[in-house]
Short mmCIF file of N, CA and C in Angstrom, two decimals:
data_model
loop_
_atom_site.label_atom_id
_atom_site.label_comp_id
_atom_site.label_asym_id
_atom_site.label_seq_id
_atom_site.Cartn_x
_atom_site.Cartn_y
_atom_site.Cartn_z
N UNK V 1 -23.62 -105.13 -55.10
CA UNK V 1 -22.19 -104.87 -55.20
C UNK V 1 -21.91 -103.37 -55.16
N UNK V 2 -22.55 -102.51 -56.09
CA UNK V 2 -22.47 -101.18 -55.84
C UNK V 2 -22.80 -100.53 -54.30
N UNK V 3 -24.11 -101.10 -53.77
CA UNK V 3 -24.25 -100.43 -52.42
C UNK V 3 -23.06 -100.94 -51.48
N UNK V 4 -22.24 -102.11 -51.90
CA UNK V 4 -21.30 -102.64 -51.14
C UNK V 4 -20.11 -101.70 -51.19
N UNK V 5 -19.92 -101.15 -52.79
CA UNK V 5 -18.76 -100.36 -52.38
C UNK V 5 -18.77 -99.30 -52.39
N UNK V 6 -19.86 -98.46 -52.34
CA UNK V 6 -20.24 -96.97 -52.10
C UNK V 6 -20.03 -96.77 -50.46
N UNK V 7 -20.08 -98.17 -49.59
CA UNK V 7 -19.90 -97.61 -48.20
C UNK V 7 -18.13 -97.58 -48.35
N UNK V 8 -17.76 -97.75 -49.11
CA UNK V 8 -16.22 -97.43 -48.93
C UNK V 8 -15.34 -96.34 -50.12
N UNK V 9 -16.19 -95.12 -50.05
CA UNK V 9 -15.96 -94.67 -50.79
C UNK V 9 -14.21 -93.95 -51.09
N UNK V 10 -13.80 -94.21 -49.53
CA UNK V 10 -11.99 -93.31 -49.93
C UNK V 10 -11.46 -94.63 -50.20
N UNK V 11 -11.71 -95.54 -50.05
CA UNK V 11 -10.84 -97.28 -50.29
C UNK V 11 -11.06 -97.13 -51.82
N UNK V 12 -9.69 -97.85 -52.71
CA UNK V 12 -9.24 -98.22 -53.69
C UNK V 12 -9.97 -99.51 -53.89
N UNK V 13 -10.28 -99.96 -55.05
CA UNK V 13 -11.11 -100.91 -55.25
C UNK V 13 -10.16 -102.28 -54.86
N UNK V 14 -9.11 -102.29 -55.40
CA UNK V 14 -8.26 -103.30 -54.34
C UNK V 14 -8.17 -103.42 -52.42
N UNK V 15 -8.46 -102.22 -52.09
CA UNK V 15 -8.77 -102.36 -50.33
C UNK V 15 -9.56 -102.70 -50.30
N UNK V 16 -11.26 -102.06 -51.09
CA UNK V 16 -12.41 -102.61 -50.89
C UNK V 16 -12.31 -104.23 -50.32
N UNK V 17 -11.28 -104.83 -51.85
CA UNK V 17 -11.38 -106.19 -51.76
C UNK V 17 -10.94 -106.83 -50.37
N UNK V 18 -9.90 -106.17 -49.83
CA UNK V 18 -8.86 -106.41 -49.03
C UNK V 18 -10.38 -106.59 -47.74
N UNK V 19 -10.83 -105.60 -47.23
CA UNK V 19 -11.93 -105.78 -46.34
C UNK V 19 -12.98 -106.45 -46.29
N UNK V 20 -13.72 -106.54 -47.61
CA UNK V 20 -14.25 -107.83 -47.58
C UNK V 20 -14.31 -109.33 -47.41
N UNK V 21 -12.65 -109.20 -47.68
CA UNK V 21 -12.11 -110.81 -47.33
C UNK V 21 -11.77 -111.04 -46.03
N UNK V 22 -11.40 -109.94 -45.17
CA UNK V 22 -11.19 -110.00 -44.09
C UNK V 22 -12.40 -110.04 -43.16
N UNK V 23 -13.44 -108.58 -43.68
CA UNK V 23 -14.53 -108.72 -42.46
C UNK V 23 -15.76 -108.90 -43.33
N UNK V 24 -16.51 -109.90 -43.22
CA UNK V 24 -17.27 -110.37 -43.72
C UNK V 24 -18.77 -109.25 -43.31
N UNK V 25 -19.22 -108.57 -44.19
CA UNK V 25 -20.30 -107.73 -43.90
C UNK V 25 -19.95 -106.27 -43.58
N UNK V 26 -18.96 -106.27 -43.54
CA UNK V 26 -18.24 -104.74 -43.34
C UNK V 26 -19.17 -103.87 -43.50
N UNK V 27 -20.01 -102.98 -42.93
CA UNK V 27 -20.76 -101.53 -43.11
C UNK V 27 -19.83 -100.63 -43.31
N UNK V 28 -19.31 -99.83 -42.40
CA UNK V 28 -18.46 -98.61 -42.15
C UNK V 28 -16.72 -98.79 -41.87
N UNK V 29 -15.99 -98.24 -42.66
CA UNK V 29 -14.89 -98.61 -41.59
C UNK V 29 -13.64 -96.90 -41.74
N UNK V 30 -12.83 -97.33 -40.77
CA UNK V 30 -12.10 -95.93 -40.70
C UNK V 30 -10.82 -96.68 -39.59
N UNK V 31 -9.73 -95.81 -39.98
CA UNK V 31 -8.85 -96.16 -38.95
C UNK V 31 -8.93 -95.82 -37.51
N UNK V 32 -8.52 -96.19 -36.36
CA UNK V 32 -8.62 -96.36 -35.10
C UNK V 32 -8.48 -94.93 -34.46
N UNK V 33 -7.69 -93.70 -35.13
CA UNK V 33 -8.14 -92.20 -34.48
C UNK V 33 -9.09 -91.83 -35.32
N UNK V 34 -9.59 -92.46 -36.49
CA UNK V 34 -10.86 -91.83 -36.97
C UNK V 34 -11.89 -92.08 -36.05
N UNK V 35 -11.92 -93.25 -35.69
CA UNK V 35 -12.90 -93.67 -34.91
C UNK V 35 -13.29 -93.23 -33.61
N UNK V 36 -11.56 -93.21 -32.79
CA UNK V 36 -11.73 -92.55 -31.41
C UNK V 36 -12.31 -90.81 -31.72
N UNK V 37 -11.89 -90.21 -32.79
CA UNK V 37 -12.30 -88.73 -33.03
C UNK V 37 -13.36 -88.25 -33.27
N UNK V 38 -14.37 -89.62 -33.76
CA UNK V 38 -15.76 -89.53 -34.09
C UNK V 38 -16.16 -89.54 -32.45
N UNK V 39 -15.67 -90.56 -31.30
CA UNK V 39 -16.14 -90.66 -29.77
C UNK V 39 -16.69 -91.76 -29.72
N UNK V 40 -16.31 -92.84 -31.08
CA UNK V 40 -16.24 -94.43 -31.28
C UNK V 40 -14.81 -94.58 -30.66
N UNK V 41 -15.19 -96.04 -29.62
CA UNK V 41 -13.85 -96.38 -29.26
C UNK V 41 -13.72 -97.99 -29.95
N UNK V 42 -12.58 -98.60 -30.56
CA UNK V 42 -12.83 -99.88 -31.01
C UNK V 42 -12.46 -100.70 -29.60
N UNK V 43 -13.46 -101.60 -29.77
CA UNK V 43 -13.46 -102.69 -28.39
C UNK V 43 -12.56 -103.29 -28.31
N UNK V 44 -11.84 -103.81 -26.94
CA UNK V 44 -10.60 -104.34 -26.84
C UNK V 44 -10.82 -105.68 -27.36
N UNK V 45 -9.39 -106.35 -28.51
CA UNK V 45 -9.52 -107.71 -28.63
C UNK V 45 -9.51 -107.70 -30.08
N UNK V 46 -10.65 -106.32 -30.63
CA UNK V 46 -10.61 -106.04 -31.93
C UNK V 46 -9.46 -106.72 -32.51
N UNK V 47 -9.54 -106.97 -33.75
CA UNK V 47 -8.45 -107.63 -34.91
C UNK V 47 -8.59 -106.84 -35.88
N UNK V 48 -7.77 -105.41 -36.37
CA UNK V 48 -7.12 -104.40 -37.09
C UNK V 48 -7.35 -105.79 -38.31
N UNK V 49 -8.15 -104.77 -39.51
CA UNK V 49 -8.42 -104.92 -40.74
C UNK V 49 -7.32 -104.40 -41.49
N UNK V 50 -6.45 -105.56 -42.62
CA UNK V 50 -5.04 -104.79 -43.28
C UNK V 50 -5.35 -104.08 -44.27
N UNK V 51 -4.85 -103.11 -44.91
CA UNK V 51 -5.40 -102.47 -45.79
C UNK V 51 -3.93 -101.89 -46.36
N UNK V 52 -3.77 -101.55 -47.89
CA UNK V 52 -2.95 -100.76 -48.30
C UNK V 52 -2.67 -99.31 -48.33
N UNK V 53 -1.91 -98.76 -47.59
CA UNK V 53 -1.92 -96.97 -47.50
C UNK V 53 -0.52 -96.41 -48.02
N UNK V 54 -1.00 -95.58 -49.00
CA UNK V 54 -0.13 -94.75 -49.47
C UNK V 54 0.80 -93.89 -48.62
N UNK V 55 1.89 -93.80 -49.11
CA UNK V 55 3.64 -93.33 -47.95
C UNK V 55 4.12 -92.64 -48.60
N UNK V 56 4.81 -91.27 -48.14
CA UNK V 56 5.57 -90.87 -49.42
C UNK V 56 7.44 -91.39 -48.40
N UNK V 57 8.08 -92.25 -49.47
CA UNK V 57 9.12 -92.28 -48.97
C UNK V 57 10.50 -91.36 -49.44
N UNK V 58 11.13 -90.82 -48.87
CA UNK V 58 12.32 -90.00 -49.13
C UNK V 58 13.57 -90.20 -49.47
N UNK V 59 14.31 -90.16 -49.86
CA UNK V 59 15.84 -90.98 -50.50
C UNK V 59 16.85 -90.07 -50.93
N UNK V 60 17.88 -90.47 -50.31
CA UNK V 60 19.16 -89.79 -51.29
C UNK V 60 19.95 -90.59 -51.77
N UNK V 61 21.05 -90.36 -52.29
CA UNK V 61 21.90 -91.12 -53.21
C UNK V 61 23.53 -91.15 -52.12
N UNK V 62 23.73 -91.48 -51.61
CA UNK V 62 25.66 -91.45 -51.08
C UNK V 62 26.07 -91.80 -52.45
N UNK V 63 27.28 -91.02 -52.42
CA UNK V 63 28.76 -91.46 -53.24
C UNK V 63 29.29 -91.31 -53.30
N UNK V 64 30.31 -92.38 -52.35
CA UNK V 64 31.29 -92.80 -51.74
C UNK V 64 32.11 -93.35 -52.75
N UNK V 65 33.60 -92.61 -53.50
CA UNK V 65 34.27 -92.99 -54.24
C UNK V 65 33.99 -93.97 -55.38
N UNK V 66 33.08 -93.12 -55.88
CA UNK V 66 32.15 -93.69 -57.16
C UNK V 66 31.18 -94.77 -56.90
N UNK V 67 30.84 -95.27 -55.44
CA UNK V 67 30.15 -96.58 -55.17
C UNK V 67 29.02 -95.66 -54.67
N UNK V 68 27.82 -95.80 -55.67
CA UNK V 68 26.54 -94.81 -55.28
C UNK V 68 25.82 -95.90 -54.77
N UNK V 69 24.87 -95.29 -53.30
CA UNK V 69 23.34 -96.44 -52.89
C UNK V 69 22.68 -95.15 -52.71
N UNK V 70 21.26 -95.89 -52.08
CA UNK V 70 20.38 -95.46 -52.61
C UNK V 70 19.75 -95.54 -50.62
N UNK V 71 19.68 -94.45 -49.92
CA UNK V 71 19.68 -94.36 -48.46
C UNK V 71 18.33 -93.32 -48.06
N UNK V 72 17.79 -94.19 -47.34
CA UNK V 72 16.36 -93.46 -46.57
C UNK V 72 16.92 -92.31 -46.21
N UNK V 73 16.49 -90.50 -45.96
CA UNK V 73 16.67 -89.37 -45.43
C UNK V 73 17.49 -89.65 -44.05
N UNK V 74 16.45 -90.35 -43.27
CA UNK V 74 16.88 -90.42 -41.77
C UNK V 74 18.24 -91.42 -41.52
N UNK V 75 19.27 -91.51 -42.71
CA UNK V 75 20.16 -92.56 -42.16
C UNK V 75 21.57 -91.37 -42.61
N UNK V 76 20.81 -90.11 -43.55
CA UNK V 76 22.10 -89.47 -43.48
C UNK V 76 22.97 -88.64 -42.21
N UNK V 77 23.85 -87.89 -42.95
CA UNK V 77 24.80 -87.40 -41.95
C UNK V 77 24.36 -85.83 -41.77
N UNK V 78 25.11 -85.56 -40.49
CA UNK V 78 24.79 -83.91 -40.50
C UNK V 78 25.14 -83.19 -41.57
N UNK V 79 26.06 -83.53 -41.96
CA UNK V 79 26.62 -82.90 -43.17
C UNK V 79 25.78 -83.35 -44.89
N UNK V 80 25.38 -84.54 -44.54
CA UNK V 80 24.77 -84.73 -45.84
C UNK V 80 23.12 -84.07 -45.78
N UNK V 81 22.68 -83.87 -44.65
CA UNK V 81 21.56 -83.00 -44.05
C UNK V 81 21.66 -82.07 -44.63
N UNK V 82 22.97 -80.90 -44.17
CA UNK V 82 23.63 -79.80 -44.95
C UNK V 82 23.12 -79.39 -46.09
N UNK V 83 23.79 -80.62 -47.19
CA UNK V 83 24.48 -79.99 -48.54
C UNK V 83 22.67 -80.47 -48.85
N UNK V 84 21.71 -81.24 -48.53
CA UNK V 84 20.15 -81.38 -48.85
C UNK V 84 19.67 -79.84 -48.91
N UNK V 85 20.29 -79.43 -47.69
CA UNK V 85 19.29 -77.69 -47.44
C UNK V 85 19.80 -77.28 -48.30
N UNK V 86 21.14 -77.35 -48.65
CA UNK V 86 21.62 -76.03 -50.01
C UNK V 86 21.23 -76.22 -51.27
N UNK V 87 20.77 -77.59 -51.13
CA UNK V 87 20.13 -78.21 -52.95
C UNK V 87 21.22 -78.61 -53.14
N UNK V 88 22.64 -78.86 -52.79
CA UNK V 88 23.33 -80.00 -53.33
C UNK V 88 23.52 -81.07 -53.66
N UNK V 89 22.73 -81.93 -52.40
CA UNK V 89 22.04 -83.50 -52.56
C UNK V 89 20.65 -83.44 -52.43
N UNK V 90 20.28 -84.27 -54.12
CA UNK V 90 19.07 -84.30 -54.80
C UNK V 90 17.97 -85.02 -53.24
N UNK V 91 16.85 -84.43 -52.92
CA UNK V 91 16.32 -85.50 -52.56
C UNK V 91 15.14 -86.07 -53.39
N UNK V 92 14.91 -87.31 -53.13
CA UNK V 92 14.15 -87.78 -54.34
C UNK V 92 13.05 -88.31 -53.04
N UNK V 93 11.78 -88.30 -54.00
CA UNK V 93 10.34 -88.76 -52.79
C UNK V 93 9.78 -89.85 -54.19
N UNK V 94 8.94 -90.80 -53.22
CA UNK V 94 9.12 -91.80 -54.06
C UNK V 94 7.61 -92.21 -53.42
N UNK V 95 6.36 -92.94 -54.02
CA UNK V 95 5.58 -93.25 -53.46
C UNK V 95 5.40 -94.47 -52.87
N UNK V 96 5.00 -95.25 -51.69
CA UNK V 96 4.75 -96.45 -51.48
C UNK V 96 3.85 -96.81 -50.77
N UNK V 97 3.59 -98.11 -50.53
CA UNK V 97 2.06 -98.54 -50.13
C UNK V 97 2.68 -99.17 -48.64
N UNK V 98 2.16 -99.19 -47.21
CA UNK V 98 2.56 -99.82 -46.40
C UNK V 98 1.55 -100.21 -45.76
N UNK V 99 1.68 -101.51 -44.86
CA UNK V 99 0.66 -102.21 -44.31
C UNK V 99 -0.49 -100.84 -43.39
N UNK V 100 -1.71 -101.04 -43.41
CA UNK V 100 -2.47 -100.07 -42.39
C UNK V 100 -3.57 -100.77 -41.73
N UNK V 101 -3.90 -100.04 -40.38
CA UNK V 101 -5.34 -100.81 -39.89
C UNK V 101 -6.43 -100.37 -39.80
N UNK V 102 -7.37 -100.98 -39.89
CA UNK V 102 -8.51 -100.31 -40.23
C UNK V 102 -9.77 -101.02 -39.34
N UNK V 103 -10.76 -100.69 -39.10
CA UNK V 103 -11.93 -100.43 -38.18
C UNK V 103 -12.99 -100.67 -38.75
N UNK V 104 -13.94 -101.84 -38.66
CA UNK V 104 -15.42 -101.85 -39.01
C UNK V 104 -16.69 -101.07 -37.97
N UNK V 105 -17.19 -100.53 -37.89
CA UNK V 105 -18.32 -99.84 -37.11
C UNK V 105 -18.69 -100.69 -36.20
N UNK V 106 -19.11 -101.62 -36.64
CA UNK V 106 -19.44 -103.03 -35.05
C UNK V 106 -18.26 -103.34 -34.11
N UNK V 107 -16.49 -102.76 -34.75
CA UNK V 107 -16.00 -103.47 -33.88
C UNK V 107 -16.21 -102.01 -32.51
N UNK V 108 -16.86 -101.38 -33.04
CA UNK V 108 -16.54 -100.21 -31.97
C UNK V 108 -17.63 -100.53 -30.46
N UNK V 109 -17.78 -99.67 -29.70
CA UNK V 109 -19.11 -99.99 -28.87
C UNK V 109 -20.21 -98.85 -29.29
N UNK V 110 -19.97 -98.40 -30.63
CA UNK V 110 -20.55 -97.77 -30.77
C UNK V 110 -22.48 -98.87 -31.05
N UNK V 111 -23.44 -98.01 -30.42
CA UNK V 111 -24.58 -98.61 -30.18
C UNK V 111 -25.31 -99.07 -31.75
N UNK V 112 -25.41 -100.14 -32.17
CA UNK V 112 -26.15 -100.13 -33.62
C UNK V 112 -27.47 -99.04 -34.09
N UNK V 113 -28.26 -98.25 -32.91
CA UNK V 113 -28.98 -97.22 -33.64
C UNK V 113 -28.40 -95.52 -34.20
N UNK V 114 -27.18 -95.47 -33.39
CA UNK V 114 -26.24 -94.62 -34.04
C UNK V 114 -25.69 -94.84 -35.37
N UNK V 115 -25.78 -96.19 -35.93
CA UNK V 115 -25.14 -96.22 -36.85
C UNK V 115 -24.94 -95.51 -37.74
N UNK V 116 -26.75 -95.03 -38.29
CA UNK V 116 -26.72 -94.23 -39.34
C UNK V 116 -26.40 -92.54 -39.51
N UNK V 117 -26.10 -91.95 -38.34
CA UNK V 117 -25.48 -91.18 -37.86
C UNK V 117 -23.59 -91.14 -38.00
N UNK V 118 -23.06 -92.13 -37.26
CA UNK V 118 -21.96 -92.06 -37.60
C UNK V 118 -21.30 -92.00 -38.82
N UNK V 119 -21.96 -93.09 -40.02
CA UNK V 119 -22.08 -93.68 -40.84
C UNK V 119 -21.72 -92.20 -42.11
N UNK V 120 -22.93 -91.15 -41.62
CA UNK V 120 -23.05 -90.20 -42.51
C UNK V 120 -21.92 -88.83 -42.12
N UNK V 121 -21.36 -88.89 -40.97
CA UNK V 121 -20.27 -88.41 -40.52
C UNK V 121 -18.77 -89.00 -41.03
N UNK V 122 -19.25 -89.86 -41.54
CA UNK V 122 -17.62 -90.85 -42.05
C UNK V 122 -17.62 -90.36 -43.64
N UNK V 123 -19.09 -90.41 -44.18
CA UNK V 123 -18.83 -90.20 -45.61
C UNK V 123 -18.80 -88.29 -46.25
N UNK V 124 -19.61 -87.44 -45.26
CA UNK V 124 -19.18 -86.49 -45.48
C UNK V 124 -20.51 -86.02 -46.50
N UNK V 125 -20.59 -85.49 -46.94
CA UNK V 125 -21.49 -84.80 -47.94
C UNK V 125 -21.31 -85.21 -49.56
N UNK V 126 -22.11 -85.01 -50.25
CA UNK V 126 -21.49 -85.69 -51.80
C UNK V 126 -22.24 -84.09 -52.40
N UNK V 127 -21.99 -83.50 -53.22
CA UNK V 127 -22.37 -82.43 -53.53
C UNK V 127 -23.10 -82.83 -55.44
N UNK V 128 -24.11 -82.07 -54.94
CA UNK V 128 -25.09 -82.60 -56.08
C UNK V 128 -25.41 -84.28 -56.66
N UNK V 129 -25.69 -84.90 -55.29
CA UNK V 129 -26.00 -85.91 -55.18
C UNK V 129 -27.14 -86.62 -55.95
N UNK V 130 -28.25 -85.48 -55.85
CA UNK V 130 -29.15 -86.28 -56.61
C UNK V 130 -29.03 -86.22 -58.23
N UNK V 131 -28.24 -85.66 -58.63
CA UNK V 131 -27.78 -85.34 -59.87
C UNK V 131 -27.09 -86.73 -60.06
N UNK V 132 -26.16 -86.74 -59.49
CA UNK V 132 -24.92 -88.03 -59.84
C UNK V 132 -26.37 -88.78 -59.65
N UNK V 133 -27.27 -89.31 -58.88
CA UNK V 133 -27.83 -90.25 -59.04
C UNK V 133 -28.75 -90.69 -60.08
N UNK V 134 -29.17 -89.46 -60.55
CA UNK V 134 -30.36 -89.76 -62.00
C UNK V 134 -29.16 -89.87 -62.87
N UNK V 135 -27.81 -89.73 -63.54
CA UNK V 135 -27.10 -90.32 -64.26
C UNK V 135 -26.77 -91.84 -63.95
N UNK V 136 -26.48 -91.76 -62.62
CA UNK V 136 -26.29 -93.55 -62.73
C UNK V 136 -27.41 -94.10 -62.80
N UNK V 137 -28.62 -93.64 -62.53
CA UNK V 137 -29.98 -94.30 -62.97
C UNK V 137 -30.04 -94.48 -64.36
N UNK V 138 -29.87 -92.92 -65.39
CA UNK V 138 -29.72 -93.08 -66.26
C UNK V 138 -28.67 -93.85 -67.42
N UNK V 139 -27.69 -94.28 -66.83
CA UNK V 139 -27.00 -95.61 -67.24
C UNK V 139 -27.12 -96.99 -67.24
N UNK V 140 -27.50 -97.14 -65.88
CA UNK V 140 -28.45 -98.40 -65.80
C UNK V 140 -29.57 -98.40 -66.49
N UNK V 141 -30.01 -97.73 -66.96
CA UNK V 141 -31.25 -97.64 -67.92
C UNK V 141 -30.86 -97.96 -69.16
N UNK V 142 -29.82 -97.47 -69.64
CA UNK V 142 -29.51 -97.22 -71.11
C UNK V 142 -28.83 -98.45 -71.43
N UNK V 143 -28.22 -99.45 -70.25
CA UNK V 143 -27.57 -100.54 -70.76
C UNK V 143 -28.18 -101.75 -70.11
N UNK V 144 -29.20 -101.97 -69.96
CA UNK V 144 -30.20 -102.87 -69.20
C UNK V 144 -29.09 -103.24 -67.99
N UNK V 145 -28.73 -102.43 -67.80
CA UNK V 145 -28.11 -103.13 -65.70
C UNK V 145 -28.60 -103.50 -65.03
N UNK V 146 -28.54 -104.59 -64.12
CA UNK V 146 -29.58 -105.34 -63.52
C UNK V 146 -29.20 -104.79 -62.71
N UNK V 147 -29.87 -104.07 -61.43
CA UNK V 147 -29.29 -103.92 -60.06
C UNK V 147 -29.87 -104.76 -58.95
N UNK V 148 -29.11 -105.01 -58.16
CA UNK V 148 -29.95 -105.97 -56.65
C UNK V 148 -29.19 -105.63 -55.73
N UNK V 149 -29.82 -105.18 -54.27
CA UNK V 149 -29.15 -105.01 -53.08
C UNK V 149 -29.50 -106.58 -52.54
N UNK V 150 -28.48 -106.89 -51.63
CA UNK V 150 -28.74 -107.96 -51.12
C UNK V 150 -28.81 -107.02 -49.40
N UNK V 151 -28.47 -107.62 -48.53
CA UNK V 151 -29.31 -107.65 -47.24
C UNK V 151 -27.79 -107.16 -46.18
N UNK V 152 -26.63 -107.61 -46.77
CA UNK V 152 -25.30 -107.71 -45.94
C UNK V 152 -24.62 -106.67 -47.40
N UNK V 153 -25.00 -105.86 -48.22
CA UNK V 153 -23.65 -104.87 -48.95
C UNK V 153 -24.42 -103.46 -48.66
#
């Protein structure tokens, strides 16, 4: 389970879940210009993995003869544009999650002996790695943790 979700280390443990249910064996995954930017192309036909991604959404308030709503940036007026630049109308940013797609390493044509190459280009460097690792050794030690890799995490 751990080697399962260490390959997804920027995914939220709720996406983790989200990909596993979707692609069964998942190794690597990244969205579709991550992939083309690595010089992975995803194969046509592919079926985009859903995933939750953070949005920042923007809002102002109209009020229109005391009747206040609550209106996305892009639906105001030139003028309510305006009185935003002068700091007259508050804008408020708000966080949200919206549907996203995402990419397993097989769906690409990328060749399976590259894998471990690409693989280590997706995750980036971990700095003082072997450190973090004799602590999680040393935890699993201290609380009898059973560990087991299976063959597909």
């Amino acid at each position: 389970y751990i080697s399962f979700l260490s390959q997804f280390y920027n995914y939220s443990p709720r996406n983790q879940l989200l990909i596993a249910n979707q692609y069964k064996g998942a190794k690597a995954i990244a969205p579709y210009k991550k992939w083309q930017s690595l010089g992975a192309q995803v194969q046509k036909g592919e079926k985009a993995i859903k995933i939750l991604v953070p949005s920042e959404r923007k809002t102002f308030v109209r009020d229109i003869d005391n009747k206040k709503s609550v209106l996305p940036i892009k639906e105001a007026t030139k003028e309510e544009k305006a009185l935003m630049k002068k700091g007259e109308i508050k804008i408020n940013k708000q966080l949200v999650f919206v549907k996203g797609s995402v990419f397993d390493i097989r769906q690409t044509g990328m060749p399976e002996d590259k894998y471990p190459q690409m693989i280590q280009q997706l995750r980036g460097e971990v700095t003082d790695y072997a450190k973090k690792i004799q602590c999680l050794n040393a935890v699993v030690e201290a609380y009898n943790i059973d560990v087991k890799e299976s063959e597909d995490s």
